[in-house]
Coordinates of C-alpha atoms in Angstrom, one line a residue:
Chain A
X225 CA -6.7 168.3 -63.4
X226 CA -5.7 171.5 -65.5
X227 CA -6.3 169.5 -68.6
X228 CA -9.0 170.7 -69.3
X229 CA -7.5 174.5 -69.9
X230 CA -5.8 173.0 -73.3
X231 CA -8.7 171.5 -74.9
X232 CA -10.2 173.0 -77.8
X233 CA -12.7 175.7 -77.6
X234 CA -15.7 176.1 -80.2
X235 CA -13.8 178.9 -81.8
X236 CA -10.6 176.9 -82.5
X237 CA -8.5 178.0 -79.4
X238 CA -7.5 176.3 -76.3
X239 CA -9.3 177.5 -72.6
X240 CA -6.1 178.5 -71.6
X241 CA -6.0 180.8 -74.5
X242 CA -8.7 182.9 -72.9
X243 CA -7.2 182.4 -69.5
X244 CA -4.2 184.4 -70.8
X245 CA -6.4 187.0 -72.9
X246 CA -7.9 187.5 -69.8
X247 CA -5.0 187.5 -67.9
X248 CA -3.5 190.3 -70.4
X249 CA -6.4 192.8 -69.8
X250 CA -6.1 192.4 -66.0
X251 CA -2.6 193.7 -66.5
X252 CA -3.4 196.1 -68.9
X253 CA -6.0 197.8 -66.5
X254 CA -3.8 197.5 -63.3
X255 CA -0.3 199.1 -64.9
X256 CA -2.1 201.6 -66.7
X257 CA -4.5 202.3 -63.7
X258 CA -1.3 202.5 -61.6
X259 CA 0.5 205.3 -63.3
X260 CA -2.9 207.4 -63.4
X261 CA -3.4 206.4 -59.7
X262 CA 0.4 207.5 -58.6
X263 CA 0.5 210.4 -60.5
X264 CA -3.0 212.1 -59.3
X265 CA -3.0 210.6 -56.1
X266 CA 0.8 212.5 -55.3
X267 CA -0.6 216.0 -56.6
X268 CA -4.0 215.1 -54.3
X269 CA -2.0 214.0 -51.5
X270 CA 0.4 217.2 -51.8
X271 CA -2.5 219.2 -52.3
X272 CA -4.0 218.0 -48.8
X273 CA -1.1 219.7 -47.1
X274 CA -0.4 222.8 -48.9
X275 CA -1.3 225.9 -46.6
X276 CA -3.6 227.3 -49.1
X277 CA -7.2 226.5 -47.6
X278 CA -9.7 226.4 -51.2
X279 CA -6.7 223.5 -52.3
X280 CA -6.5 221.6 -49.4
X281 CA -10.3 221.5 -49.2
X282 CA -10.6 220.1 -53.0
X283 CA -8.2 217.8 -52.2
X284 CA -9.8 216.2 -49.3
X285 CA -13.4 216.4 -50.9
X286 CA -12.2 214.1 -54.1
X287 CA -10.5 211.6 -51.2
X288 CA -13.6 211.5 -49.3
X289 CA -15.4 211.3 -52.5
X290 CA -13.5 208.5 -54.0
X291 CA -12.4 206.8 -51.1
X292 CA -15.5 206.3 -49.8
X293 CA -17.9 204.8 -53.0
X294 CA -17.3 201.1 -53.4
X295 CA -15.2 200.3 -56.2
X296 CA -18.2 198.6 -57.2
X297 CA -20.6 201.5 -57.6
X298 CA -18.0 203.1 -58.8
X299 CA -17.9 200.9 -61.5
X300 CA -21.0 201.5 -62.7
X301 CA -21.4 205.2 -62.4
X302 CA -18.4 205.6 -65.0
X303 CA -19.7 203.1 -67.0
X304 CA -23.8 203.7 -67.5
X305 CA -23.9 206.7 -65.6
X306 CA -21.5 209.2 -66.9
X307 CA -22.7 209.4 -70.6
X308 CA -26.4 209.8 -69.1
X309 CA -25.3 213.1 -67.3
X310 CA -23.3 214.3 -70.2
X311 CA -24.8 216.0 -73.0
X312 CA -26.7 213.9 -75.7
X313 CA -24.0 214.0 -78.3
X314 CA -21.0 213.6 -76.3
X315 CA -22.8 210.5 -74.4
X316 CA -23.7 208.8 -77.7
X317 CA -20.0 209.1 -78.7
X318 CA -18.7 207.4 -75.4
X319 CA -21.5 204.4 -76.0
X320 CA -20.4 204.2 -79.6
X321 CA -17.4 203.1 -78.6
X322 CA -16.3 199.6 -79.6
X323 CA -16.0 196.9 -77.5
X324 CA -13.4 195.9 -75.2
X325 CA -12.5 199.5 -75.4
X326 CA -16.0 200.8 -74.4
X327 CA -15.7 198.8 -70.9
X328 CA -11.9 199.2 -70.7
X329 CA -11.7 203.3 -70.4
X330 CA -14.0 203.1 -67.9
X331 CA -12.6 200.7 -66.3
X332 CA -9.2 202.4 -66.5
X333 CA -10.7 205.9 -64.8
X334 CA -12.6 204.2 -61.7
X335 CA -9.8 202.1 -60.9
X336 CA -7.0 204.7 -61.3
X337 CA -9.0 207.7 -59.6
X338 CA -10.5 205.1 -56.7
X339 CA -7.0 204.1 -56.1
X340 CA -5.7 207.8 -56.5
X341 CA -7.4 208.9 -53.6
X342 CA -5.9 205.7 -51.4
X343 CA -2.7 206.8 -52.5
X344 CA -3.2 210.7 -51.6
X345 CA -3.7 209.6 -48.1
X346 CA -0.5 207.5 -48.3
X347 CA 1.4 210.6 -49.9
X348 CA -0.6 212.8 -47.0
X349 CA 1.0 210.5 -44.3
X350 CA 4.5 210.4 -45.6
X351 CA 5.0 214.0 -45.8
X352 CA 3.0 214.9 -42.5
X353 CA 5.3 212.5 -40.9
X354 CA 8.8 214.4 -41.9
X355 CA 10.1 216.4 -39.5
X356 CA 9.0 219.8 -39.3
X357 CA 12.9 220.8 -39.5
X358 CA 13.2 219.3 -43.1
X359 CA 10.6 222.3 -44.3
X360 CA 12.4 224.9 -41.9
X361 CA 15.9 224.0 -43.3
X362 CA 14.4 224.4 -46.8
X363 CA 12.7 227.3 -46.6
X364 CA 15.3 229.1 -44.3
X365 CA 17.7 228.1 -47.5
X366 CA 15.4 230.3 -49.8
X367 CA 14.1 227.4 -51.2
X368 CA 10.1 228.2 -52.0
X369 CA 6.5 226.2 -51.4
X370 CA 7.6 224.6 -55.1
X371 CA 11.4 223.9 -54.9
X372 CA 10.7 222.6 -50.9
X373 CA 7.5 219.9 -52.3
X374 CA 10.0 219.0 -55.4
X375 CA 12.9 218.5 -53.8
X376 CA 13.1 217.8 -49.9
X377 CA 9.5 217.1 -48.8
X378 CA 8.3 214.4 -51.9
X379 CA 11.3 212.2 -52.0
X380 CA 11.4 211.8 -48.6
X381 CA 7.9 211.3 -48.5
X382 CA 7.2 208.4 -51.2
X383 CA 10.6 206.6 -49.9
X384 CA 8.6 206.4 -46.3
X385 CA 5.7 205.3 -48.1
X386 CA 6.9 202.3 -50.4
X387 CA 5.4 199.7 -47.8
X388 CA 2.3 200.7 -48.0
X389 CA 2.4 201.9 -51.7
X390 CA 2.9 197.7 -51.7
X391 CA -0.7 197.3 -50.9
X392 CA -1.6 200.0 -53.1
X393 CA -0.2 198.1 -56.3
X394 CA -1.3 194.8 -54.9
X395 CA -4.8 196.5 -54.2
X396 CA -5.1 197.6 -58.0
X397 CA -4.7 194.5 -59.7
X398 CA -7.1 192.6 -57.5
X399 CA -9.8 195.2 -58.0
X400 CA -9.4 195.2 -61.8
X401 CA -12.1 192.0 -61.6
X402 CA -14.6 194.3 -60.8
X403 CA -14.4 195.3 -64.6
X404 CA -16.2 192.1 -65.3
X405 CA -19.6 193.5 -64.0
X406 CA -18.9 196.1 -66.7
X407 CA -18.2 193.5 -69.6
X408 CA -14.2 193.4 -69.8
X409 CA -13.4 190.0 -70.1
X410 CA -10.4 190.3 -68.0
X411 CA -9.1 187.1 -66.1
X412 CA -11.7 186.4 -63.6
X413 CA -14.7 186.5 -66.0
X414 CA -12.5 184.8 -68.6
X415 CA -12.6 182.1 -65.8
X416 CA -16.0 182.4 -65.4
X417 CA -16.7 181.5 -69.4
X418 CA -14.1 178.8 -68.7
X419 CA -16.7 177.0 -66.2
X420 CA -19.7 177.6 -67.7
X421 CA -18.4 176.4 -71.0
X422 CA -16.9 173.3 -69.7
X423 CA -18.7 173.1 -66.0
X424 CA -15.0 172.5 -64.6
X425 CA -16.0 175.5 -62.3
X426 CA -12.8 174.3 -59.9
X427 CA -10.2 174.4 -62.3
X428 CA -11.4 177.5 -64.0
X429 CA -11.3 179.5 -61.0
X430 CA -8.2 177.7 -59.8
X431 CA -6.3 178.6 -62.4
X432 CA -7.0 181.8 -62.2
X433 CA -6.6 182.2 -58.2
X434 CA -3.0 180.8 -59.6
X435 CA -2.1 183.9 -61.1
X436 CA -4.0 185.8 -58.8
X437 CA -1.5 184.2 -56.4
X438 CA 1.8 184.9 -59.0
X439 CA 0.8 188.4 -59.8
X440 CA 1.0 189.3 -56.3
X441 CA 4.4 187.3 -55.5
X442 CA 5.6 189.5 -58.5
X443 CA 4.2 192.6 -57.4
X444 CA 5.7 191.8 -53.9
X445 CA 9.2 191.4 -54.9
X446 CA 8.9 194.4 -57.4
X447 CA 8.1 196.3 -54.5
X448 CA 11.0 195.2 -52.2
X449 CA 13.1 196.1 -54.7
X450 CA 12.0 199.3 -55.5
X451 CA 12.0 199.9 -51.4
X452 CA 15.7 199.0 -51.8
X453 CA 16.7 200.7 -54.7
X454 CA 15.4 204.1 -53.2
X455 CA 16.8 203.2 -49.5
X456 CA 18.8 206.1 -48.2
X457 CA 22.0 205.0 -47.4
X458 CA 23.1 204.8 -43.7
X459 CA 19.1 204.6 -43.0
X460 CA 17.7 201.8 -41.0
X461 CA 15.4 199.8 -43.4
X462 CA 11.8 200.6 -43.0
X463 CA 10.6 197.0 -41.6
X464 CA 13.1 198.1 -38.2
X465 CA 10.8 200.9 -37.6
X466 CA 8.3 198.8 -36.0
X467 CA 10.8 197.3 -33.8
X468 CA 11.0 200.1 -30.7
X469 CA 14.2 198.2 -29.5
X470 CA 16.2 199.1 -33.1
X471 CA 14.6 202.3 -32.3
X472 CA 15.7 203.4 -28.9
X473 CA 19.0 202.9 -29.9
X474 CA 19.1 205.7 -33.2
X475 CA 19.3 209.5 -32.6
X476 CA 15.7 210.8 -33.3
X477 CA 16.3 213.2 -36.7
X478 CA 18.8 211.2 -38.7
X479 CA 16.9 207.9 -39.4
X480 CA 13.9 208.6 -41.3
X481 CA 11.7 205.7 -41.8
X482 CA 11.4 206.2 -38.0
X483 CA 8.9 209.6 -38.6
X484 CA 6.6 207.0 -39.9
X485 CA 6.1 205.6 -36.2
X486 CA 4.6 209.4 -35.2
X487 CA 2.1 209.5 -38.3
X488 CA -1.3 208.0 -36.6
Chain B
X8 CA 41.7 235.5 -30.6
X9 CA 40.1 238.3 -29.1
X10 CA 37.5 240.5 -31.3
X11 CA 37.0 239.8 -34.8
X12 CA 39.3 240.3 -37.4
X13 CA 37.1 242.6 -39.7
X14 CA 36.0 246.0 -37.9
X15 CA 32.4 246.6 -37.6
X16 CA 30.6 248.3 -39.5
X17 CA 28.3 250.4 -37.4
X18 CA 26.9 252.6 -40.5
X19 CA 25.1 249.7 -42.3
X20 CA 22.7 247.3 -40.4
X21 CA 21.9 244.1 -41.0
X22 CA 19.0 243.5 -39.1
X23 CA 16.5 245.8 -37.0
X24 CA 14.3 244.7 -34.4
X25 CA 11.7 247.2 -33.7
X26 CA 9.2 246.9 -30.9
X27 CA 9.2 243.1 -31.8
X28 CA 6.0 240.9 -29.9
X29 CA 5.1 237.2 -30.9
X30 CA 2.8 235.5 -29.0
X31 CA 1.9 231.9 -29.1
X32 CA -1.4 231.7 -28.0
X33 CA -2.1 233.0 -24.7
X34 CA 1.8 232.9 -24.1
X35 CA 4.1 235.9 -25.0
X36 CA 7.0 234.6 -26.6
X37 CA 8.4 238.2 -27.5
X38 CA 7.4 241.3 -25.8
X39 CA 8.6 244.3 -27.1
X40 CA 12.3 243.2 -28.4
X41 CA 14.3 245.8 -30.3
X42 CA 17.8 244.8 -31.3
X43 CA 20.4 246.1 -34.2
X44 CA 22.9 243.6 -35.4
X45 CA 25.5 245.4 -37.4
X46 CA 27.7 244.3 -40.6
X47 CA 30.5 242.2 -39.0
X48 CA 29.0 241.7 -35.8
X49 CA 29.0 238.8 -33.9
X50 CA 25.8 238.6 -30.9
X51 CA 25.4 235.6 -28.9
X52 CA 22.4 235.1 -27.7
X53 CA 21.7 233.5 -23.9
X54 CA 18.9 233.1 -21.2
X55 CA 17.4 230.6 -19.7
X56 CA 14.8 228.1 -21.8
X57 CA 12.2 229.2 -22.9
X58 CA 13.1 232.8 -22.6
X59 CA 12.4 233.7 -26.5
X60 CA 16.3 233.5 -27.9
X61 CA 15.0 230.8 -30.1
X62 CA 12.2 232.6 -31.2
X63 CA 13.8 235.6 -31.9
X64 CA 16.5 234.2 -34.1
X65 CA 13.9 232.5 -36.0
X66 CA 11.9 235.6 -36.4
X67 CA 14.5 237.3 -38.2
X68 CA 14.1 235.0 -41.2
X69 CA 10.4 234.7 -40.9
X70 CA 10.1 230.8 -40.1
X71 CA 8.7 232.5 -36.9
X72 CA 6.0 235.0 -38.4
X73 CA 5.8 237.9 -35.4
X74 CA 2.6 239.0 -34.0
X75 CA 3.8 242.8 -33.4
X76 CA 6.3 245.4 -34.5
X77 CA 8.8 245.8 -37.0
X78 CA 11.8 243.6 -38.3
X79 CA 13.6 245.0 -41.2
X80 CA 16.2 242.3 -42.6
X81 CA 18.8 243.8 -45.1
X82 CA 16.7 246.8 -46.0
X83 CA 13.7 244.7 -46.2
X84 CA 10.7 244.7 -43.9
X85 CA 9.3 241.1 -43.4
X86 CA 5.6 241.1 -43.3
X87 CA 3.4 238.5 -43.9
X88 CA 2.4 239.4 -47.1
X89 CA 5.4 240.1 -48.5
X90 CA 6.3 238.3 -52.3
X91 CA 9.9 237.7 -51.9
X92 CA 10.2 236.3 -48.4
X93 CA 12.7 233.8 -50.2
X94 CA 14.9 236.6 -51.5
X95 CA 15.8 237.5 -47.8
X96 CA 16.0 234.2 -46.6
X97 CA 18.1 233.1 -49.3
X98 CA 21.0 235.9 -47.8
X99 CA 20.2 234.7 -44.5
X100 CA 21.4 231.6 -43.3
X101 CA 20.4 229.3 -40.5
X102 CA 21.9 226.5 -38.5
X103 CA 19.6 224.4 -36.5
X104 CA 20.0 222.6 -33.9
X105 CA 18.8 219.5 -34.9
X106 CA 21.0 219.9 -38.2
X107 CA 18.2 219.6 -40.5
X108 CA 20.1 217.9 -43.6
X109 CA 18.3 216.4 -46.3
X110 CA 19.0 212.6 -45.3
X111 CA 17.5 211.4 -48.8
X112 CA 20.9 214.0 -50.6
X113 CA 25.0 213.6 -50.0
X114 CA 26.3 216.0 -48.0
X115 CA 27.8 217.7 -51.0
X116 CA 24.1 217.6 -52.7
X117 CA 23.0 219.1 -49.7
X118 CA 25.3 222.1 -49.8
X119 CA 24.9 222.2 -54.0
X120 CA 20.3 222.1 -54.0
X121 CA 19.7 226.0 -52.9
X122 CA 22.4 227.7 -54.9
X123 CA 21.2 225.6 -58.0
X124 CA 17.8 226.1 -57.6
X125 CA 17.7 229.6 -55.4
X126 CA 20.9 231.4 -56.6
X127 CA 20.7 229.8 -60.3
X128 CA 24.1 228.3 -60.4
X129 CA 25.2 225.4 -63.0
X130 CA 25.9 222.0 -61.5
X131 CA 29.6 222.2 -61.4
X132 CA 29.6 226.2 -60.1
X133 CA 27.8 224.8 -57.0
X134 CA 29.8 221.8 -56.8
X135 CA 32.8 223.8 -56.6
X136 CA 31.3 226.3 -54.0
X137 CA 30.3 223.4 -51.9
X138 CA 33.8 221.4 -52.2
X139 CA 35.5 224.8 -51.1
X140 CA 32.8 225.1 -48.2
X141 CA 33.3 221.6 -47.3
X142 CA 37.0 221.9 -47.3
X143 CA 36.3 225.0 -44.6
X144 CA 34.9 223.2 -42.5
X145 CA 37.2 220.2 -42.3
X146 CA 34.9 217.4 -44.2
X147 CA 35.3 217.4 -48.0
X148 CA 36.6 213.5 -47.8
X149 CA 32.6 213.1 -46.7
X150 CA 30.8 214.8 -49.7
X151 CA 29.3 212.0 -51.5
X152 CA 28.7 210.3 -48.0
X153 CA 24.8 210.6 -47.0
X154 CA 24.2 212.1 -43.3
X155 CA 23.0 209.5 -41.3
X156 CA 26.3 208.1 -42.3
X157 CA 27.9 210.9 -40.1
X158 CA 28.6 212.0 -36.5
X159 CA 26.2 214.9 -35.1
X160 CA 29.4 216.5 -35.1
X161 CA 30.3 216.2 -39.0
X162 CA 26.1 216.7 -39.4
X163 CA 26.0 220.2 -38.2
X164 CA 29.4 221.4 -39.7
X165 CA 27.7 219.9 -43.0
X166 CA 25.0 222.3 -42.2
X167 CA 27.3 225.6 -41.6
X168 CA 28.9 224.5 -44.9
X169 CA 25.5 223.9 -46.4
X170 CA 23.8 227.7 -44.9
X171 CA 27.3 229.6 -46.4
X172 CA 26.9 227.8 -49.8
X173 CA 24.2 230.6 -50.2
X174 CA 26.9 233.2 -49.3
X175 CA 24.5 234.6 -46.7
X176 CA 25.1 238.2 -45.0
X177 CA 24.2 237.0 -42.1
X178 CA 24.4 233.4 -40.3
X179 CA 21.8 232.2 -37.4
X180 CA 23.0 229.5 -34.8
X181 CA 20.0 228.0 -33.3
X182 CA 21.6 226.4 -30.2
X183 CA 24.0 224.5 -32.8
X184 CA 26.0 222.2 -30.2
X185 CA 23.0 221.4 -27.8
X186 CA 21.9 218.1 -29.4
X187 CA 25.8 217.3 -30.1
X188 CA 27.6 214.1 -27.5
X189 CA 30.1 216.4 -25.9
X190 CA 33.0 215.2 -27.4
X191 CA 31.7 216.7 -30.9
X192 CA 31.1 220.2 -29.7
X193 CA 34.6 221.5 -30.0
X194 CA 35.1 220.3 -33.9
X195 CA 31.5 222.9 -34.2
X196 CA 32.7 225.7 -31.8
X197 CA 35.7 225.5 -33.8
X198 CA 34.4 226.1 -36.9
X199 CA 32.4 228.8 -35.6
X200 CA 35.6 230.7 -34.2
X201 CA 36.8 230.4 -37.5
X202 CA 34.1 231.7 -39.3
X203 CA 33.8 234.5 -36.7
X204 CA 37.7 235.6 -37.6
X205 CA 36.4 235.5 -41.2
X206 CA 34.6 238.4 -40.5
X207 CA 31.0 236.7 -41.0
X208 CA 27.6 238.9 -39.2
X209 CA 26.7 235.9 -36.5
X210 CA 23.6 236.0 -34.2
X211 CA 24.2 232.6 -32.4
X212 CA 22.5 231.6 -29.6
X213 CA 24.1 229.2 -27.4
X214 CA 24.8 228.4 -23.8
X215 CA 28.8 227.9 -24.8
X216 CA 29.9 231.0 -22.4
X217 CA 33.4 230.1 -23.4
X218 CA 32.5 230.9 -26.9
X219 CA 30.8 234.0 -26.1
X220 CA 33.9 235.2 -24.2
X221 CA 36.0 234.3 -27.1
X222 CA 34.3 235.8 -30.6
X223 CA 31.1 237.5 -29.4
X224 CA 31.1 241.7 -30.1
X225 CA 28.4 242.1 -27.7
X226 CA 26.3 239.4 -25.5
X227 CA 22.7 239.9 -25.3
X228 CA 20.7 238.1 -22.4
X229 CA 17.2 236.9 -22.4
X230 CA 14.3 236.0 -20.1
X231 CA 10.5 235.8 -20.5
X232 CA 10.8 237.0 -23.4
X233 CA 12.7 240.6 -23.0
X234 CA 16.2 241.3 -23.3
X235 CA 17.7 242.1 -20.1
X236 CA 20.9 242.8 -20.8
X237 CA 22.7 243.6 -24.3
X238 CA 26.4 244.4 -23.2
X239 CA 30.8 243.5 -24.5
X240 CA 31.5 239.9 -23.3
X241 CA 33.9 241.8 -20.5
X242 CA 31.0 243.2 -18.4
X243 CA 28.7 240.6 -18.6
X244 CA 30.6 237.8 -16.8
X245 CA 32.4 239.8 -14.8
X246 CA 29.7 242.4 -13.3
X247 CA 26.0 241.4 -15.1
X248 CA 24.1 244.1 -13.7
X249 CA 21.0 242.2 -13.1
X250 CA 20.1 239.3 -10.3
X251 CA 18.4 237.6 -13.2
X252 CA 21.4 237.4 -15.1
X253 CA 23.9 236.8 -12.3
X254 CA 21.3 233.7 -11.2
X255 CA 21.7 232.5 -15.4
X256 CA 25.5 232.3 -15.1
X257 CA 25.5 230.7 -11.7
X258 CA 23.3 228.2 -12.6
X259 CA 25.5 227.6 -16.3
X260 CA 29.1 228.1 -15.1
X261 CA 28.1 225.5 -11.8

């Protein structure tokens, strides 16, 4: 049935050869998009809890902002909007740029900053869910705003968050076909050339839902590892703190995946 | 072990409460508190709940930001605008009830993170502080333990080890043996005593009357937020000069 995949192309290479292309893209723009996601979506998500007012305020506008646009729009604002609203010179300059590339940066902003702000709220929810003692016992050490975010709040924060940081990273990859409507051939409109050069519209898209499927199982088991790696010891594991029974039985204060249960 | 074993020094203060008011809302938490702890002293704090001993304790090192009068913390007022609230909290240290470790550091990180990052020490300066803390306090074989791998017991003397890393002229007890099982509140009181024979300023407040009788310089009683009585151990227990205080240790000592 997948036969098809190694039969020769007009340009000399086999389907499958675009299937991987494709496929290489699509990782390209979700690892990439991830560290840009993670790293401005932790300052964002800090910044929505800091006591200052004008910062907390930014903060929440760019998650409401980008939170809130489909990924789709998105898209397109980035890509034919942006060098419209920039001045003439500078605009030319980003639609000079040479394919892939020209669809790829573009690409690589909407998907990083969209899933930045998914991953602010995450951030938002970790730390809001610490107990208020862990920023008393730090500040009552001396320990300022800076040193208390660095080292108490954050780490405790992103270990209560790996689960749904899961989604976040499973979240990415998926929405990196969206850059198809853009013009990066990534996997899914790789597939799509697949059927319409060959009409096998069932195995092209199969194959592809096939390392749809393997990309998450991958991304899956990164994450459980990671969860693992960064599990405090003595800790319950985070999955017991949706079992109340495993609960009832720890003091409240000492197991922290447990704060995640107050968090809305 | 009657008294302390370092005199107090009655010339230099430690902490002045002037006029002190905090408010909560509608509620006031603090009315018109004014206490002087002196270098070497040892105050417990006690009154019924709710009766602002908490409060006060944490208004000292500005967790709890008061709404009135004057609270001067080694030489230093605290106001609200003040740039180097973390220079007097960093010579002030707090022990909560709750403990309050860093779960996601070993117990001998814990003690190590504020005088590497606060006090500027090199790694093995602090790790050599905190080892000789946690020896103190009976529990160096559980540095490189994490604490939800302890007892509450070993948890809170973790976090007197963890406060005096800072070398702190003063220490706060926020109820320290109140979330403890009962058979862990000795190996704390303990402690305590011997930090009090040390010659450490204390302001501890705590319903352990057996403590009070044994280390405290002066017991200071509470309720709705006003200090009632601030007297030696000796007089309180045996002749509290007020019903409200009489009713407090009827109701404690059963």
């Amino acid at each position: 049935m997948l036969g098809v995949l190694f039969e020769q192309t007009a340009d000399g290479q086999r389907y499958i050869d675009w299937l991987l292309s494709g496929l290489g893209w699509t990782l390209a723009l979700a690892f990439f998009g991830w560290w840009i996601a993670f790293a401005v979506g932790v300052v964002v998500g800090i910044g929505r809890t800091v006591q200052n007012r004008v910062v907390a305020a930014l903060a929440r506008l760019y998650v409401e902002i980008f939170r809130n646009i489909p990924v789709l729009v998105q898209m397109f604002l980035w890509y034919f909007v942006l060098p419209e609203i920039l001045p003439t010179s500078l605009g030319d300059a980003i639609k000079q740029i040479p394919p892939p590339w020209g669809s790829f940066f573009p690409a690589l902003l909407c998907l990083g900053l969209y899933t930045a702000a998914r991953i602010a709220e995450q951030v938002r929810a970790g730390i809001e869910a610490l107990p208020k003692g862990q920023t008393e016992a730090a500040s009552a050490l001396g320990l300022g705003g800076y040193l208390s975010y660095r080292h108490v709040i954050v780490p405790q924060a992103l270990r209560l968050i790996v689960p749904s940081l899961t989604s976040e990273v499973m979240g990415i990859y998926k929405n990196t076909s969206v850059a198809m409507t853009i013009g990066l051939m990534e996997l899914t409109a790789q597939a799509r050339q697949i059927s319409e050069a060959t009409f096998q519209t069932f195995t092209a898209f199969g194959a592809a839902t096939l390392i749809y499927l393997a990309l998450a199982l991958i991304a899956y088991q990164s994450m459980m590892l990671i969860d693992r790696a960064v599990r405090i010891p003595g800790s319950t594991p985070a999955k017991d703190a949706i079992e109340p029974t495993l609960a009832d039985d720890v003091q409240p204060g000492t197991a922290l995946p447990h704060g995640m249960e107050v968090v809305k | 072990m009657q008294g302390t074993a370092s005199p107090i020094d009655r010339s230099s203060t430690i902490v002045v409460a002037e006029n002190l008011v905090k408010r909560f809302g509608g509620f006031t938490a603090l009315n018109d508190i004014n206490l002087t702890v002196a270098k070497g002293e040892k105050i417990v704090l006690c009154g019924p709940s709710g009766s602002g001993k908490s409060t006060l304790i944490r208004c000292i090192n500005h967790i709890e930001r008061h709404d009135g009068g004057r609270i001067i913390v080694d030489g230093v007022e605290l106001t609200d605008r003040m740039a180097d609230i973390n220079g007097v909290r960093s010579e002030v240290g707090m022990v909560f009830q709750s403990f309050n470790l860093f779960p996601h550091l070993s117990v001998v990180e814990n003690c190590m993170l504020a005088p590497m990052k606060v006090r500027g020490l090199s790694r093995p300066e602090a790790r050599e502080r905190a080892m000789g803390l946690l020896r103190k306090v009976r529990i160096q074989g559980q540095a490189d333990k994490y604490p939800a791998q302890l007892s509450g017991g070993q948890q809170q003397r973790v976090a007197i080890a963890r406060a005096l890393c800072m070398q702190p002229k003063i220490m706060l007890f926020d109820e320290p043996t109140s979330a403890l099982d009962p058979e862990m509140v000795k190996e704390v009181l303990d402690t305590m005593v011997q930090l009090a024979a040390d010659g450490i300023t204390m302001v501890c407040v705590t319903h352990e009357m057996g403590f009070a009788r044994e280390v405290a310089d002066r017991v200071v009683f509470m309720d709705q937020g006003s200090i009632v009585e601030d007297g030696d151990p000796e007089t309180f227990f045996r002749a509290p000069r007020t019903e409200r205080a009489k009713g407090f240790l009827n109701q404690i000592i059963h």
